[in-house]
CSV table of C-alpha atoms in Angstrom, one decimal:
chain,number,residue,atom,x,y,z
B,185,MET,CA,343.7,255.0,96.2
B,186,ARG,CA,345.2,257.5,98.5
B,187,SER,CA,345.4,256.6,102.1
B,188,MET,CA,343.6,259.0,104.5
B,189,SER,CA,345.6,260.7,107.3
B,190,PRO,CA,344.7,259.7,110.9
B,191,LEU,CA,343.9,263.3,111.6
B,192,THR,CA,341.4,263.6,108.7
B,193,GLY,CA,338.3,262.7,110.7
B,194,MET,CA,339.3,264.6,113.8
B,195,SER,CA,337.8,267.9,114.9
B,196,VAL,CA,339.9,271.1,115.1
B,197,ARG,CA,339.7,270.9,118.9
B,198,ALA,CA,341.1,267.3,118.9
B,199,LYS,CA,343.8,268.2,116.4
B,200,ALA,CA,344.9,271.2,118.5
B,201,THR,CA,345.0,269.1,121.7
B,202,SER,CA,346.9,266.3,120.0
B,203,ALA,CA,349.5,268.8,118.6
B,204,ALA,CA,349.9,270.4,122.1
B,205,VAL,CA,350.2,267.1,123.8
B,206,GLY,CA,352.7,265.8,121.3
B,207,THR,CA,354.8,269.0,121.4
B,208,VAL,CA,354.9,269.0,125.3
B,209,ALA,CA,355.6,265.3,125.5
B,210,LEU,CA,358.5,265.6,123.0
B,211,ALA,CA,359.9,268.6,124.8
B,212,ILE,CA,359.7,266.8,128.2
B,213,ALA,CA,361.3,263.7,126.8
B,214,LEU,CA,364.2,265.7,125.3
B,215,CYS,CA,364.7,267.5,128.6
B,216,MET,CA,364.7,264.3,130.6
B,217,LEU,CA,367.2,262.7,128.2
B,218,ALA,CA,369.5,265.7,128.5
B,219,LEU,CA,369.2,265.8,132.3
B,220,VAL,CA,370.0,262.1,132.6
B,221,LEU,CA,373.0,262.4,130.3
B,222,VAL,CA,374.3,265.5,132.2
B,223,VAL,CA,373.9,263.9,135.7
B,224,ARG,CA,375.4,260.6,134.6
B,225,GLN,CA,378.4,262.4,133.1
B,226,ASN,CA,378.9,264.5,136.2
B,227,LEU,CA,378.7,261.4,138.5
B,228,ARG,CA,381.2,259.6,136.3
B,229,ASP,CA,383.6,262.5,136.5
B,230,SER,CA,383.2,262.5,140.3
B,231,ALA,CA,383.7,258.8,140.5
B,232,GLU,CA,386.9,259.0,138.5
B,233,ALA,CA,388.2,261.8,140.6
B,234,ASP,CA,387.5,259.7,143.8
B,235,ALA,CA,389.3,256.7,142.3
B,236,LYS,CA,392.3,258.8,141.4
B,237,GLN,CA,392.3,260.3,145.0
B,238,ALA,CA,392.1,256.7,146.4
B,239,ALA,CA,395.1,255.6,144.3
B,240,VAL,CA,397.1,258.6,145.5
B,241,SER,CA,396.1,257.7,149.1
B,242,VAL,CA,397.4,254.1,148.6
B,243,GLU,CA,400.7,255.5,147.2
B,244,TYR,CA,401.1,257.8,150.2
B,245,GLN,CA,400.4,254.8,152.6
B,246,LEU,CA,403.0,252.7,150.9
B,247,THR,CA,405.6,255.5,151.0
B,248,LYS,CA,405.0,256.2,154.8
B,249,SER,CA,404.9,252.5,155.7
B,250,ARG,CA,408.2,251.8,153.9
B,251,LYS,CA,410.0,254.3,156.0
B,252,LEU,CA,408.7,253.0,159.3
B,253,LEU,CA,408.1,249.3,158.9
B,254,PRO,CA,409.8,246.3,157.3
B,255,LYS,CA,406.6,245.6,155.4
B,256,ALA,CA,404.2,248.1,153.9
B,257,LEU,CA,400.7,248.1,155.4
B,258,VAL,CA,398.1,249.5,152.9
B,259,VAL,CA,394.6,250.5,153.8
B,260,VAL,CA,392.3,249.9,150.8
B,261,PRO,CA,389.5,252.6,150.7
B,262,GLN,CA,387.6,251.0,147.8
B,263,PRO,CA,388.1,248.1,145.4
B,264,MET,CA,391.4,248.2,143.6
B,265,THR,CA,393.9,245.9,141.9
B,266,ILE,CA,397.6,245.7,142.8
B,267,LYS,CA,399.9,243.7,140.6
B,268,ASP,CA,403.5,242.6,141.3
B,269,ALA,CA,406.4,242.3,138.9
B,270,THR,CA,405.2,239.0,137.6
B,271,GLY,CA,401.8,240.3,136.9
B,272,ARG,CA,400.2,238.4,139.8
B,273,VAL,CA,397.1,240.2,141.1
B,274,ILE,CA,397.1,240.9,144.8
B,275,SER,CA,393.6,241.0,146.3
B,276,SER,CA,392.4,244.5,147.3
B,277,GLU,CA,389.6,243.4,149.6
B,278,ARG,CA,392.2,243.1,152.6
B,279,PRO,CA,395.3,244.9,153.7
B,280,VAL,CA,398.2,244.4,151.4
B,281,GLU,CA,401.8,243.9,152.5
B,282,ALA,CA,404.5,244.9,150.1
B,283,PRO,CA,408.3,244.9,150.4
B,284,LEU,CA,409.7,248.3,151.6
B,285,ASP,CA,412.4,248.3,149.0
B,286,SER,CA,409.9,248.1,146.1
B,287,LYS,CA,408.5,251.1,144.2
B,288,VAL,CA,404.8,251.4,143.5
B,289,GLU,CA,403.4,252.8,140.3
B,290,VAL,CA,399.9,254.3,140.9
B,291,ARG,CA,397.5,254.4,138.0
B,292,ALA,CA,393.8,255.3,138.3
B,293,HIS,CA,391.8,254.9,135.2
B,294,ALA,CA,394.2,255.8,132.5
B,295,PHE,CA,396.1,258.2,134.7
B,296,PRO,CA,399.5,256.4,135.0
B,297,ALA,CA,402.4,258.1,136.9
B,298,ALA,CA,404.7,259.7,134.4
B,299,GLY,CA,408.2,258.1,134.2
B,300,ALA,CA,407.3,255.3,136.6
B,301,HIS,CA,408.7,251.8,135.7
B,302,THR,CA,408.2,249.8,138.9
B,303,PRO,CA,407.4,246.1,139.5
B,304,TYR,CA,404.1,247.1,141.3
B,305,SER,CA,401.1,248.9,140.0
B,306,VAL,CA,397.8,250.0,141.5
B,307,ASP,CA,394.5,250.2,139.5
B,308,VAL,CA,391.4,251.7,141.2
B,309,ALA,CA,388.0,251.2,139.4
B,310,PRO,CA,385.5,254.1,139.7
B,311,SER,CA,382.3,253.1,141.4
B,312,THR,CA,379.1,253.1,139.1
B,313,THR,CA,376.7,252.7,142.0
B,314,ALA,CA,376.0,256.4,142.3
B,315,VAL,CA,375.4,256.7,138.6
B,316,ASP,CA,372.9,253.8,138.5
B,317,ASN,CA,371.1,255.0,141.6
B,318,ALA,CA,370.8,258.6,140.3
B,319,THR,CA,369.4,257.4,137.0
B,320,GLN,CA,366.8,255.2,138.6
B,321,LEU,CA,365.8,258.0,141.0
B,322,LEU,CA,365.3,260.4,138.1
B,323,LEU,CA,363.2,258.0,136.2
B,324,ARG,CA,361.1,257.1,139.2
B,325,GLN,CA,360.5,260.7,140.3
B,326,VAL,CA,360.4,262.7,137.0
B,327,ALA,CA,358.4,260.3,134.8
B,328,PRO,CA,355.2,260.5,136.9
B,329,ALA,CA,355.5,264.3,137.1
B,330,ALA,CA,356.1,264.5,133.3
B,331,ALA,CA,353.0,262.3,132.7
B,332,GLY,CA,350.9,264.6,135.0
B,333,LEU,CA,352.2,267.7,133.2
B,334,VAL,CA,351.2,266.2,129.8
B,335,LEU,CA,347.7,265.4,131.1
B,336,PHE,CA,347.4,268.9,132.5
B,337,VAL,CA,348.4,270.4,129.1
B,338,ALA,CA,345.9,268.2,127.3
B,339,ALA,CA,343.1,269.2,129.6
B,340,LEU,CA,344.0,272.9,129.5
B,341,THR,CA,344.3,272.9,125.7
B,342,TRP,CA,341.0,271.1,125.3
B,343,LEU,CA,339.2,273.7,127.4
B,344,LEU,CA,340.9,276.7,125.9
B,345,VAL,CA,340.4,275.6,122.3
B,346,GLY,CA,336.8,274.7,123.0
B,347,ARG,CA,336.2,278.2,124.4
B,348,ALA,CA,337.9,279.8,121.5
B,349,LEU,CA,335.8,277.7,119.0
B,350,ARG,CA,332.6,278.5,120.8
B,351,PRO,CA,331.8,281.4,118.4
B,352,VAL,CA,332.4,279.1,115.5
B,353,ALA,CA,329.7,276.8,116.8
B,354,ALA,CA,327.3,279.7,117.1
B,355,ILE,CA,328.2,280.9,113.6
B,356,ARG,CA,327.6,277.3,112.2
B,357,GLU,CA,324.3,277.0,114.0
B,358,GLU,CA,323.0,280.3,112.7
B,359,PHE,CA,324.3,279.8,109.2
B,360,THR,CA,322.7,276.4,108.8
B,361,GLU,CA,319.3,277.9,109.5
B,362,ILE,CA,319.6,280.7,106.8
B,363,THR,CA,317.7,279.9,103.7
B,364,GLU,CA,316.8,281.9,100.6
B,365,HIS,CA,313.7,283.1,102.4
B,366,ASP,CA,315.5,284.8,105.3
B,367,LEU,CA,318.7,286.2,103.9
B,368,HIS,CA,318.3,289.1,106.2
B,369,ARG,CA,319.6,287.1,109.1
B,370,ARG,CA,323.3,287.4,110.0
B,371,VAL,CA,325.8,285.3,111.9
B,372,PRO,CA,326.9,286.6,115.4
B,373,VAL,CA,330.1,288.6,115.5
B,374,SER,CA,332.2,288.3,118.7
B,375,LYS,CA,333.7,291.4,120.3
B,376,ALA,CA,337.2,290.0,120.0
B,377,ARG,CA,339.2,291.3,117.0
B,378,ASP,CA,340.5,287.9,116.0
B,379,GLU,CA,340.3,285.6,113.0
B,380,ILE,CA,336.9,284.2,114.0
B,381,SER,CA,335.4,287.7,114.2
B,382,ARG,CA,336.9,288.6,110.8
B,383,LEU,CA,335.4,285.3,109.4
B,384,ALA,CA,332.0,286.3,110.8
B,385,ARG,CA,332.2,289.8,109.3
B,386,THR,CA,333.2,288.3,106.0
B,387,MET,CA,330.3,285.9,106.0
B,388,ASN,CA,327.9,288.7,106.9
B,389,ALA,CA,329.3,290.8,104.0
B,390,THR,CA,328.8,287.8,101.7
B,391,LEU,CA,325.2,287.4,103.0
B,392,ASP,CA,324.7,291.1,102.3
B,393,ARG,CA,325.7,290.6,98.7
B,394,LEU,CA,323.6,287.5,98.4
B,395,HIS,CA,320.6,289.4,99.8
B,396,GLN,CA,321.1,292.3,97.4
B,397,ALA,CA,321.5,289.9,94.5
B,398,MET,CA,318.4,288.0,95.5
B,399,THR,CA,316.5,291.3,95.9
B,400,ARG,CA,317.6,292.5,92.5
B,401,GLN,CA,316.6,289.1,91.0
B,402,ARG,CA,313.2,289.2,92.5
B,403,GLN,CA,312.7,292.8,91.4
B,404,PHE,CA,314.0,291.8,87.9
B,405,VAL,CA,311.5,288.9,87.8
B,406,ALA,CA,308.7,291.2,88.8
B,407,ASP,CA,309.6,293.8,86.3
B,408,ALA,CA,310.1,291.2,83.5
B,409,SER,CA,306.7,289.8,84.4
B,410,HIS,CA,305.1,293.2,84.2
B,411,GLU,CA,306.8,294.0,80.9
B,412,LEU,CA,305.7,290.7,79.4
B,413,ARG,CA,302.2,290.9,80.7
B,414,SER,CA,301.5,294.3,79.2
B,415,PRO,CA,301.9,293.4,75.5
B,416,ILE,CA,300.3,290.1,76.1
B,417,ALA,CA,297.3,291.8,77.7
B,418,ALA,CA,297.1,294.3,74.9
B,419,VAL,CA,297.2,291.6,72.2
B,420,ARG,CA,294.5,289.7,74.0
B,421,ALA,CA,292.3,292.7,74.5
B,422,GLN,CA,292.5,293.6,70.8
B,423,LEU,CA,291.8,290.1,69.7
B,424,GLU,CA,288.8,289.7,72.1
B,425,LEU,CA,287.4,293.0,70.9
B,426,ALA,CA,287.8,292.0,67.3
B,427,LEU,CA,286.1,288.7,67.9
B,428,ALA,CA,283.3,290.3,69.8
B,429,ARG,CA,282.5,292.7,66.9
B,430,PRO,CA,283.9,291.0,63.8
B,431,SER,CA,281.7,293.0,61.4
B,432,ARG,CA,282.7,296.4,62.8
B,433,THR,CA,286.5,295.6,63.2
B,434,ASP,CA,289.1,297.1,61.0
B,435,TRP,CA,291.1,293.9,60.6
B,436,PRO,CA,294.2,295.4,59.0
B,437,THR,CA,294.5,298.0,61.8
B,438,ALA,CA,293.8,295.4,64.5
B,439,VAL,CA,296.4,293.0,63.1
B,440,HIS,CA,298.9,295.8,62.7
B,441,LYS,CA,298.5,296.8,66.4
B,442,ALA,CA,298.7,293.2,67.5
B,443,LEU,CA,301.9,292.8,65.4
B,444,GLN,CA,303.4,295.9,67.1
B,445,ASP,CA,302.7,294.4,70.6
B,446,THR,CA,304.0,291.0,69.4
B,447,GLU,CA,307.3,292.7,68.2
B,448,ARG,CA,307.6,294.4,71.5
B,449,LEU,CA,307.0,291.1,73.3
B,450,GLN,CA,309.7,289.5,71.1
B,451,ALA,CA,312.1,292.4,71.9
B,452,VAL,CA,311.6,292.0,75.7
B,453,ALA,CA,312.1,288.2,75.4
B,454,SER,CA,315.3,288.7,73.4
B,455,ASP,CA,316.7,291.2,75.8
B,456,LEU,CA,315.9,289.0,78.8
B,457,LEU,CA,317.6,286.0,77.1
B,458,LEU,CA,320.7,288.2,76.5
B,459,LEU,CA,320.7,289.4,80.1
B,460,ALA,CA,320.5,285.8,81.3
B,461,ARG,CA,323.5,284.9,79.2
B,462,LEU,CA,325.5,287.9,80.4
B,463,ASP,CA,324.6,287.1,84.1
B,464,ALA,CA,325.7,283.5,83.5
B,465,GLN,CA,329.0,284.9,82.1
B,466,GLU,CA,328.9,282.7,79.0
B,467,ALA,CA,332.1,283.2,77.0
B,468,PRO,CA,331.2,284.0,73.4
B,469,LEU,CA,333.6,283.6,70.5
B,470,ARG,CA,336.1,286.5,70.7
B,471,ALA,CA,338.3,288.0,68.0
B,472,PRO,CA,339.8,291.4,67.1
B,473,VAL,CA,337.0,293.9,66.4
B,474,ASP,CA,337.4,297.3,64.8
B,475,LEU,CA,335.0,299.7,66.6
B,476,ALA,CA,335.4,302.3,63.9
B,477,ALA,CA,334.1,299.8,61.3
B,478,LEU,CA,331.2,299.0,63.6
B,479,ALA,CA,330.4,302.7,63.9
B,480,ALA,CA,330.5,303.0,60.1
B,481,GLU,CA,328.1,300.1,59.7
B,482,GLU,CA,325.7,301.7,62.2
B,483,VAL,CA,325.7,304.9,60.2
B,484,ARG,CA,324.9,303.0,57.0
B,485,ARG,CA,321.9,301.4,58.7
B,486,HIS,CA,320.7,304.8,60.1
B,487,PRO,CA,321.7,307.6,57.6
B,488,GLY,CA,320.8,310.3,60.1
B,489,THR,CA,323.7,309.4,62.4
B,490,VAL,CA,327.0,311.2,62.0
B,491,VAL,CA,330.3,309.3,62.6
B,492,ASP,CA,333.5,311.0,63.7
B,493,CYS,CA,336.5,308.7,63.9
B,494,ALA,CA,339.7,310.2,65.3
B,495,ASP,CA,341.8,307.1,64.8
B,496,ALA,CA,345.0,308.2,66.6
B,497,SER,CA,346.3,308.5,70.1
B,498,ASP,CA,346.4,311.9,71.6
B,499,GLY,CA,349.9,313.1,72.1
B,500,ASP,CA,351.4,310.1,70.3
B,501,THR,CA,354.1,311.0,67.9
B,502,GLY,CA,354.3,307.5,66.5
B,503,PRO,CA,352.0,305.9,63.9
B,504,ALA,CA,348.3,305.9,64.3
B,505,THR,CA,346.8,303.2,66.5
B,506,ALA,CA,343.7,301.3,65.1
B,507,ALA,CA,340.6,301.3,67.3
B,508,VAL,CA,340.7,297.5,67.6
B,509,VAL,CA,339.6,295.6,70.7
B,510,HIS,CA,339.4,292.0,71.6
B,511,GLY,CA,335.8,290.8,72.0
B,512,SER,CA,332.6,289.5,70.6
B,513,ARG,CA,331.6,291.3,67.4
B,514,VAL,CA,327.9,290.3,67.9
B,515,GLN,CA,327.8,291.7,71.5
B,516,LEU,CA,329.7,294.9,70.7
B,517,SER,CA,327.4,295.5,67.7
B,518,ARG,CA,324.4,295.0,70.0
B,519,LEU,CA,326.0,297.5,72.5
B,520,LEU,CA,326.5,300.1,69.8
B,521,THR,CA,322.9,299.6,68.5
B,522,ASN,CA,321.4,300.0,71.9
B,523,LEU,CA,323.4,303.2,72.5
B,524,THR,CA,322.4,304.8,69.1
B,525,ASP,CA,318.8,303.7,69.5
B,526,ASN,CA,318.6,305.3,72.9
B,527,ALA,CA,320.2,308.5,71.5
B,528,ARG,CA,317.9,308.7,68.5
B,529,ARG,CA,314.9,308.2,70.8
B,530,HIS,CA,315.8,311.4,72.8
B,531,ALA,CA,317.6,313.5,70.1
B,532,ARG,CA,316.0,316.5,68.5
B,533,THR,CA,317.9,316.5,65.2
B,534,THR,CA,321.4,314.9,65.4
B,535,VAL,CA,323.1,311.8,66.8
B,536,SER,CA,326.9,311.5,66.4
B,537,VAL,CA,329.3,308.6,67.1
B,538,GLY,CA,332.9,309.3,67.8
B,539,VAL,CA,335.8,306.8,68.0
B,540,ALA,CA,339.3,307.6,69.3
B,541,VAL,CA,342.3,305.9,71.0
B,542,ARG,CA,343.7,307.4,74.1
B,543,ASP,CA,346.2,305.9,76.6
B,544,ASP,CA,345.8,302.3,75.2
B,545,MET,CA,342.1,302.6,75.5
B,546,VAL,CA,339.5,302.8,72.7
B,547,GLU,CA,336.9,305.4,73.4
B,548,LEU,CA,333.5,305.3,71.7
B,549,SER,CA,331.1,308.1,72.4
B,550,VAL,CA,327.5,308.5,71.3
B,551,ASP,CA,326.2,312.1,71.6
B,552,ASP,CA,322.8,313.6,71.0
B,553,ASP,CA,321.3,317.1,71.1
B,554,GLY,CA,318.3,316.2,73.2
B,555,PRO,CA,317.3,317.3,76.7
B,556,GLY,CA,320.1,315.3,78.4
B,557,ILE,CA,320.0,313.3,81.6
B,558,PRO,CA,320.2,314.9,85.0
B,559,GLU,CA,323.4,314.1,86.9
B,560,SER,CA,321.3,312.5,89.7
B,561,ASP,CA,319.9,310.0,87.3
B,562,ARG,CA,323.1,309.0,85.4
B,563,GLU,CA,323.6,305.9,87.5
B,564,ARG,CA,320.0,304.9,87.7
B,565,VAL,CA,319.4,304.8,84.0
B,566,PHE,CA,321.8,301.8,83.8
B,567,GLU,CA,319.5,299.8,86.0
B,568,ARG,CA,317.1,297.3,84.4
B,569,PHE,CA,313.6,298.4,83.4
B,570,THR,CA,314.5,302.0,84.3
B,571,ARG,CA,312.6,304.7,82.4
B,572,LEU,CA,312.9,308.4,83.1
B,573,ASP,CA,309.8,310.6,83.2
B,574,ASP,CA,310.2,311.8,79.6
B,575,ALA,CA,310.4,308.3,78.3
B,576,ARG,CA,307.6,306.6,80.3
B,577,ALA,CA,305.5,305.8,77.2
B,578,ARG,CA,306.2,302.2,76.2
B,579,GLN,CA,305.5,303.0,72.6
B,580,ASP,CA,308.7,305.1,72.3
B,581,GLY,CA,310.4,304.4,75.6
B,582,GLY,CA,311.9,301.0,74.6
B,583,THR,CA,312.0,298.0,76.9
B,584,GLY,CA,314.1,299.7,79.6
B,585,LEU,CA,316.8,297.2,79.1
B,586,GLY,CA,319.0,298.8,76.4
B,587,LEU,CA,321.4,300.7,78.6
B,588,ALA,CA,321.6,297.9,81.2
B,589,ILE,CA,322.5,295.4,78.5
B,590,ALA,CA,325.1,297.8,77.1
B,591,LYS,CA,326.7,298.2,80.5
B,592,ASP,CA,326.8,294.5,81.1
B,593,ILE,CA,328.5,293.9,77.7
B,594,ALA,CA,331.0,296.7,78.5
B,595,HIS,CA,331.9,295.1,81.8
B,596,ALA,CA,332.1,291.6,80.2
B,597,HIS,CA,334.8,293.1,77.9
B,598,GLY,CA,336.8,294.7,80.7
B,599,GLY,CA,335.6,298.2,79.9
B,600,THR,CA,333.4,300.9,81.4
B,601,LEU,CA,330.2,302.8,80.3
B,602,THR,CA,329.5,306.2,81.7
B,603,LEU,CA,327.2,309.1,81.1
B,604,HIS,CA,328.3,312.7,80.6
B,605,THR,CA,327.0,316.0,79.2
B,606,SER,CA,327.5,316.2,75.4
B,607,PRO,CA,329.0,319.2,73.6
B,608,ARG,CA,325.8,319.2,71.6
B,609,GLY,CA,323.9,320.0,74.7
B,610,GLY,CA,322.3,316.6,75.3
B,611,ALA,CA,323.7,313.3,76.7
B,612,GLN,CA,326.9,311.6,75.9
B,613,VAL,CA,327.4,307.9,76.6
B,614,LEU,CA,331.1,307.1,76.7
B,615,LEU,CA,332.4,303.5,76.2
B,616,ARG,CA,336.1,302.8,77.1
B,617,LEU,CA,337.6,299.4,76.2
B,618,PRO,CA,341.3,298.2,76.3
B,619,CYS,CA,343.0,298.1,72.9
B,620,GLU,CA,343.9,294.8,71.3
B,621,LYS,CA,347.5,294.1,72.0
B,622,ARG,CA,349.6,293.4,68.9
B,623,LEU,CA,352.9,291.5,68.8
């Protein structure tokens, strides 16, 4: 089991404060260490210089005394050690008498006199009192100030981070109150152009999309209920009328009409189930599919449809490229059937299907010679349960889901489905899908 970090349960405010305090404390500690080391080194250098100067002063006193007195009188400015020829230590705490005919070698902390080989030597030890006093003074004076600075940084960081995160608290409070029944509500956006305001705008954009999706879903449920209720009501009315007057009912005609409404009900239910699967983004079994072959099969099922397969790339001097895409054969067949059924519903005499390959894209077009679709309605016809004025009659207007299903299938296969004006004068539905890549 993985151990949890100590910061896991802390708030962002506490984490930011801890990081600031740790950083400042580390910086102050490093600065204090550097300051102590520099001061100690400077004081040591000064003490060594004083010791050397004291040794030189002793040498000068011995030289002057030897010229004036039979014995040398030495004034000791600080603790030192004087040794004679036998190595005997002469105390430095009192004046020292030395023979006038003797020569003195002065050494102060590894600074011996060059070329001096005399029976006497002087060693002066640098004083460490100033170094110790300065170190203790720094620790006593700087440590409380450093602790106060760390506490000040902690308090200031706590306040500033709390103020900066105040919009986050407002966003969280508002967001927790938003349910599926009030998706129109939005989180507050601060005037500052910082990360928090961008987060609020992103959340509001997400809420906009959710609101639109919920609105479409509610509209879809209402339309689906209406579409299902109509054939059910028709079948019930016909059956009730037939049962009310059984002797005067043309039973074959009544059964035939009820069967038609039942088929329509079955078609709506099938389309709704397919749309639900497409919305859930279920991944069907995919394989290479030849759209030209699908178009030929559609023509065989409906002999009145004309197929035109231009199975080559425009401007390509190489070999012809097959109109093969990678996808679900069942779904692509349903797409083509929906497009041709819609075209036959509005065509006067002719429906044609064309297949071509252009720029690594397979283009499948379905043209008719009907009245066409106004440019202002070319996006609306792909919405679910949409019927234009000329196709309002449910007997020949379809379920209103054919083009919506076709567009969803095209998008699921990474393609596009658009409406244009056909060279035949009617509408042209153009499907563009990426070609199957071959090794």
